[in-house]
Amino acid sequence: MAVNRDNVKIHVAGIKKDFGELEVLKDISTDVYEGEVVVVIGPSGSGKSTFLRCLNRLEEVSAGKVVIDGFDITDKQVDINKVRENVGMVFQHFNLFNNLKVLDNMTLAPVKLKKCSPEEAERRARDMLSKVGLSDKADNFPSQLSGGQKQRVAIARALCMQPDIMLFDEPTSALDPEMVGEVLQVMKDLAAEGMTMVIVTHEMGFAREVADRIIFMDGGYIIEEGTPEEVLMHPKEPRTIDFLNKVL
């Protein structure tokens, strides 16, 4: 599915974020369009994960605004939980409930938050498990899964809420190298289906293959952004060139 430039899914205007004296984001502005896959790269400590967490108000911005699907989530009157129903988030460390079976992990939020019937929630959960290649793991506990399987369950769980937007915060960085591919494949499939995604990752090959746009962040700023060809193959900024020389 092509990127729909008539529909801005995420509008970020001049956001700043500080933790006391520490300024982590220093004036970030960008738009993410419907069906666009935006990959955020940069050195550790550049503000990538904080930026992502500001997109669903897991972190409150210190200044500026974030508008998701027309809702200004920096406005205290906005029901953030309602907005979050349409924004799936996948973390570095899976965040599964270890005391619940895989299927129960997946049906909990749709039943509780979206008032989905248990039968419909289970049907959807089994569909999503099938989508990520884990149909046979519905009755397992997370402790019985590999890291790659846990992360695929975490993605499937987020998809059970039928989100319009998916946010991924370094989804493969806690995985053994041989498990990275299986998680990236699920994300590639989602991209091919036209899911709007913002992905913080160190996987440059994946970024080159899947991103419509790459944002390079450093020191709390967007230093450079453009297509994978522009940013990875022909970077203009010295800081981008220096970073890519170290990681490519």
Short mmCIF file of N, CA and C in Angstrom, two decimals, residues 177-240:
data_model
loop_
_atom_site.label_atom_id
_atom_site.label_comp_id
_atom_site.label_asym_id
_atom_site.label_seq_id
_atom_site.Cartn_x
_atom_site.Cartn_y
_atom_site.Cartn_z
N PRO A 177 20.99 -13.09 18.16
CA PRO A 177 21.05 -12.76 16.73
C PRO A 177 20.21 -13.67 15.84
N GLU A 178 20.16 -14.97 16.16
CA GLU A 178 19.42 -15.86 15.26
C GLU A 178 17.90 -15.68 15.36
N MET A 179 17.44 -14.97 16.36
CA MET A 179 15.99 -14.75 16.52
C MET A 179 15.54 -13.41 15.94
N VAL A 180 16.50 -12.58 15.58
CA VAL A 180 16.15 -11.24 15.08
C VAL A 180 15.34 -11.33 13.80
N GLY A 181 15.77 -12.21 12.90
CA GLY A 181 15.14 -12.33 11.59
C GLY A 181 13.66 -12.62 11.65
N GLU A 182 13.26 -13.50 12.58
CA GLU A 182 11.84 -13.89 12.64
C GLU A 182 10.96 -12.72 13.07
N VAL A 183 11.48 -11.86 13.93
CA VAL A 183 10.71 -10.69 14.37
C VAL A 183 10.66 -9.64 13.25
N LEU A 184 11.80 -9.42 12.60
CA LEU A 184 11.84 -8.45 11.50
C LEU A 184 10.91 -8.88 10.36
N GLN A 185 10.80 -10.19 10.15
CA GLN A 185 9.92 -10.67 9.07
C GLN A 185 8.46 -10.29 9.35
N VAL A 186 8.04 -10.43 10.60
CA VAL A 186 6.67 -10.04 10.97
C VAL A 186 6.45 -8.55 10.69
N MET A 187 7.47 -7.76 11.03
CA MET A 187 7.36 -6.31 10.82
C MET A 187 7.35 -5.96 9.32
N LYS A 188 8.13 -6.70 8.54
CA LYS A 188 8.11 -6.50 7.08
C LYS A 188 6.73 -6.80 6.51
N ASP A 189 6.11 -7.88 7.02
CA ASP A 189 4.77 -8.24 6.54
C ASP A 189 3.77 -7.12 6.87
N LEU A 190 3.89 -6.56 8.07
CA LEU A 190 3.00 -5.46 8.46
C LEU A 190 3.20 -4.25 7.55
N ALA A 191 4.46 -3.95 7.26
CA ALA A 191 4.76 -2.82 6.37
C ALA A 191 4.12 -3.04 5.00
N ALA A 192 4.23 -4.28 4.51
CA ALA A 192 3.68 -4.61 3.18
C ALA A 192 2.16 -4.46 3.16
N GLU A 193 1.53 -4.64 4.33
CA GLU A 193 0.06 -4.50 4.42
C GLU A 193 -0.37 -3.05 4.58
N GLY A 194 0.60 -2.13 4.73
CA GLY A 194 0.24 -0.71 4.80
C GLY A 194 0.05 -0.17 6.20
N MET A 195 0.54 -0.88 7.22
CA MET A 195 0.44 -0.37 8.59
C MET A 195 1.34 0.86 8.75
N THR A 196 0.83 1.91 9.38
CA THR A 196 1.63 3.09 9.71
C THR A 196 2.53 2.72 10.89
N MET A 197 3.84 2.87 10.73
CA MET A 197 4.76 2.42 11.79
C MET A 197 5.88 3.43 12.02
N VAL A 198 6.23 3.58 13.30
CA VAL A 198 7.44 4.32 13.68
C VAL A 198 8.30 3.33 14.46
N ILE A 199 9.52 3.12 13.99
CA ILE A 199 10.37 2.05 14.51
C ILE A 199 11.73 2.62 14.92
N VAL A 200 12.08 2.46 16.19
CA VAL A 200 13.43 2.78 16.64
C VAL A 200 14.23 1.49 16.57
N THR A 201 15.32 1.49 15.81
CA THR A 201 16.08 0.24 15.66
C THR A 201 17.53 0.53 15.33
N HIS A 202 18.37 -0.50 15.57
CA HIS A 202 19.78 -0.46 15.15
C HIS A 202 20.00 -1.35 13.93
N GLU A 203 18.92 -1.96 13.43
CA GLU A 203 19.04 -2.90 12.30
C GLU A 203 19.04 -2.12 10.98
N MET A 204 20.24 -1.80 10.51
CA MET A 204 20.36 -0.92 9.33
C MET A 204 19.88 -1.60 8.05
N GLY A 205 20.13 -2.90 7.91
CA GLY A 205 19.67 -3.62 6.72
C GLY A 205 18.15 -3.58 6.63
N PHE A 206 17.51 -3.78 7.76
CA PHE A 206 16.04 -3.73 7.84
C PHE A 206 15.55 -2.32 7.50
N ALA A 207 16.22 -1.31 8.05
CA ALA A 207 15.84 0.08 7.78
C ALA A 207 15.92 0.38 6.29
N ARG A 208 16.99 -0.09 5.66
CA ARG A 208 17.17 0.16 4.24
C ARG A 208 16.06 -0.49 3.41
N GLU A 209 15.66 -1.69 3.85
CA GLU A 209 14.70 -2.48 3.08
C GLU A 209 13.25 -2.02 3.26
N VAL A 210 12.90 -1.59 4.48
CA VAL A 210 11.49 -1.40 4.81
C VAL A 210 11.06 0.06 4.93
N ALA A 211 11.99 0.93 5.31
CA ALA A 211 11.59 2.32 5.61
C ALA A 211 11.18 3.09 4.36
N ASP A 212 10.13 3.90 4.50
CA ASP A 212 9.85 4.93 3.51
C ASP A 212 10.73 6.13 3.80
N ARG A 213 10.99 6.33 5.08
CA ARG A 213 11.79 7.50 5.49
C ARG A 213 12.62 7.11 6.71
N ILE A 214 13.83 7.63 6.76
CA ILE A 214 14.70 7.40 7.91
C ILE A 214 14.98 8.75 8.57
N ILE A 215 14.85 8.76 9.90
CA ILE A 215 15.20 9.94 10.69
C ILE A 215 16.46 9.61 11.48
N PHE A 216 17.47 10.44 11.34
CA PHE A 216 18.69 10.27 12.15
C PHE A 216 18.67 11.31 13.26
N MET A 217 18.69 10.83 14.49
CA MET A 217 18.67 11.72 15.66
C MET A 217 20.02 11.70 16.37
N ASP A 218 20.38 12.85 16.92
CA ASP A 218 21.55 12.92 17.78
C ASP A 218 21.40 14.12 18.70
N GLY A 219 21.74 13.93 19.96
CA GLY A 219 21.72 15.04 20.91
C GLY A 219 20.37 15.70 21.09
N GLY A 220 19.28 14.92 20.86
CA GLY A 220 17.94 15.47 21.07
C GLY A 220 17.38 16.23 19.88
N TYR A 221 18.10 16.20 18.76
CA TYR A 221 17.63 16.86 17.53
C TYR A 221 17.47 15.85 16.40
N ILE A 222 16.61 16.17 15.42
CA ILE A 222 16.63 15.46 14.15
C ILE A 222 17.73 16.12 13.32
N ILE A 223 18.78 15.37 13.04
CA ILE A 223 19.93 15.91 12.31
C ILE A 223 19.71 15.82 10.80
N GLU A 224 19.07 14.70 10.40
CA GLU A 224 18.88 14.48 8.96
C GLU A 224 17.72 13.52 8.77
N GLU A 225 16.94 13.71 7.70
CA GLU A 225 15.90 12.74 7.38
C GLU A 225 15.70 12.69 5.88
N GLY A 226 15.24 11.54 5.41
CA GLY A 226 15.02 11.36 3.99
C GLY A 226 14.78 9.90 3.69
N THR A 227 14.82 9.54 2.42
CA THR A 227 14.64 8.13 2.04
C THR A 227 15.87 7.34 2.51
N PRO A 228 15.75 6.00 2.58
CA PRO A 228 16.92 5.19 2.93
C PRO A 228 18.11 5.48 2.00
N GLU A 229 17.81 5.65 0.72
CA GLU A 229 18.86 5.97 -0.26
C GLU A 229 19.58 7.26 0.13
N GLU A 230 18.80 8.29 0.48
CA GLU A 230 19.38 9.60 0.82
C GLU A 230 20.19 9.54 2.11
N VAL A 231 19.59 8.96 3.16
CA VAL A 231 20.23 9.03 4.48
C VAL A 231 21.35 8.00 4.63
N LEU A 232 21.13 6.77 4.15
CA LEU A 232 22.13 5.72 4.37
C LEU A 232 23.22 5.71 3.30
N MET A 233 22.84 6.01 2.06
CA MET A 233 23.81 5.92 0.97
C MET A 233 24.49 7.26 0.66
N HIS A 234 23.74 8.36 0.84
CA HIS A 234 24.29 9.68 0.50
C HIS A 234 24.03 10.70 1.61
N PRO A 235 24.45 10.41 2.85
CA PRO A 235 24.18 11.36 3.94
C PRO A 235 24.91 12.68 3.70
N LYS A 236 24.27 13.76 4.13
CA LYS A 236 24.85 15.10 3.91
C LYS A 236 25.55 15.64 5.15
N GLU A 237 25.00 15.30 6.33
CA GLU A 237 25.50 15.91 7.56
C GLU A 237 26.73 15.14 8.09
N PRO A 238 27.77 15.86 8.51
CA PRO A 238 28.97 15.20 9.04
C PRO A 238 28.66 14.23 10.17
N ARG A 239 27.71 14.60 11.04
CA ARG A 239 27.40 13.73 12.19
C ARG A 239 26.77 12.41 11.71
N THR A 240 25.92 12.48 10.68
CA THR A 240 25.31 11.27 10.12
C THR A 240 26.39 10.39 9.50
#
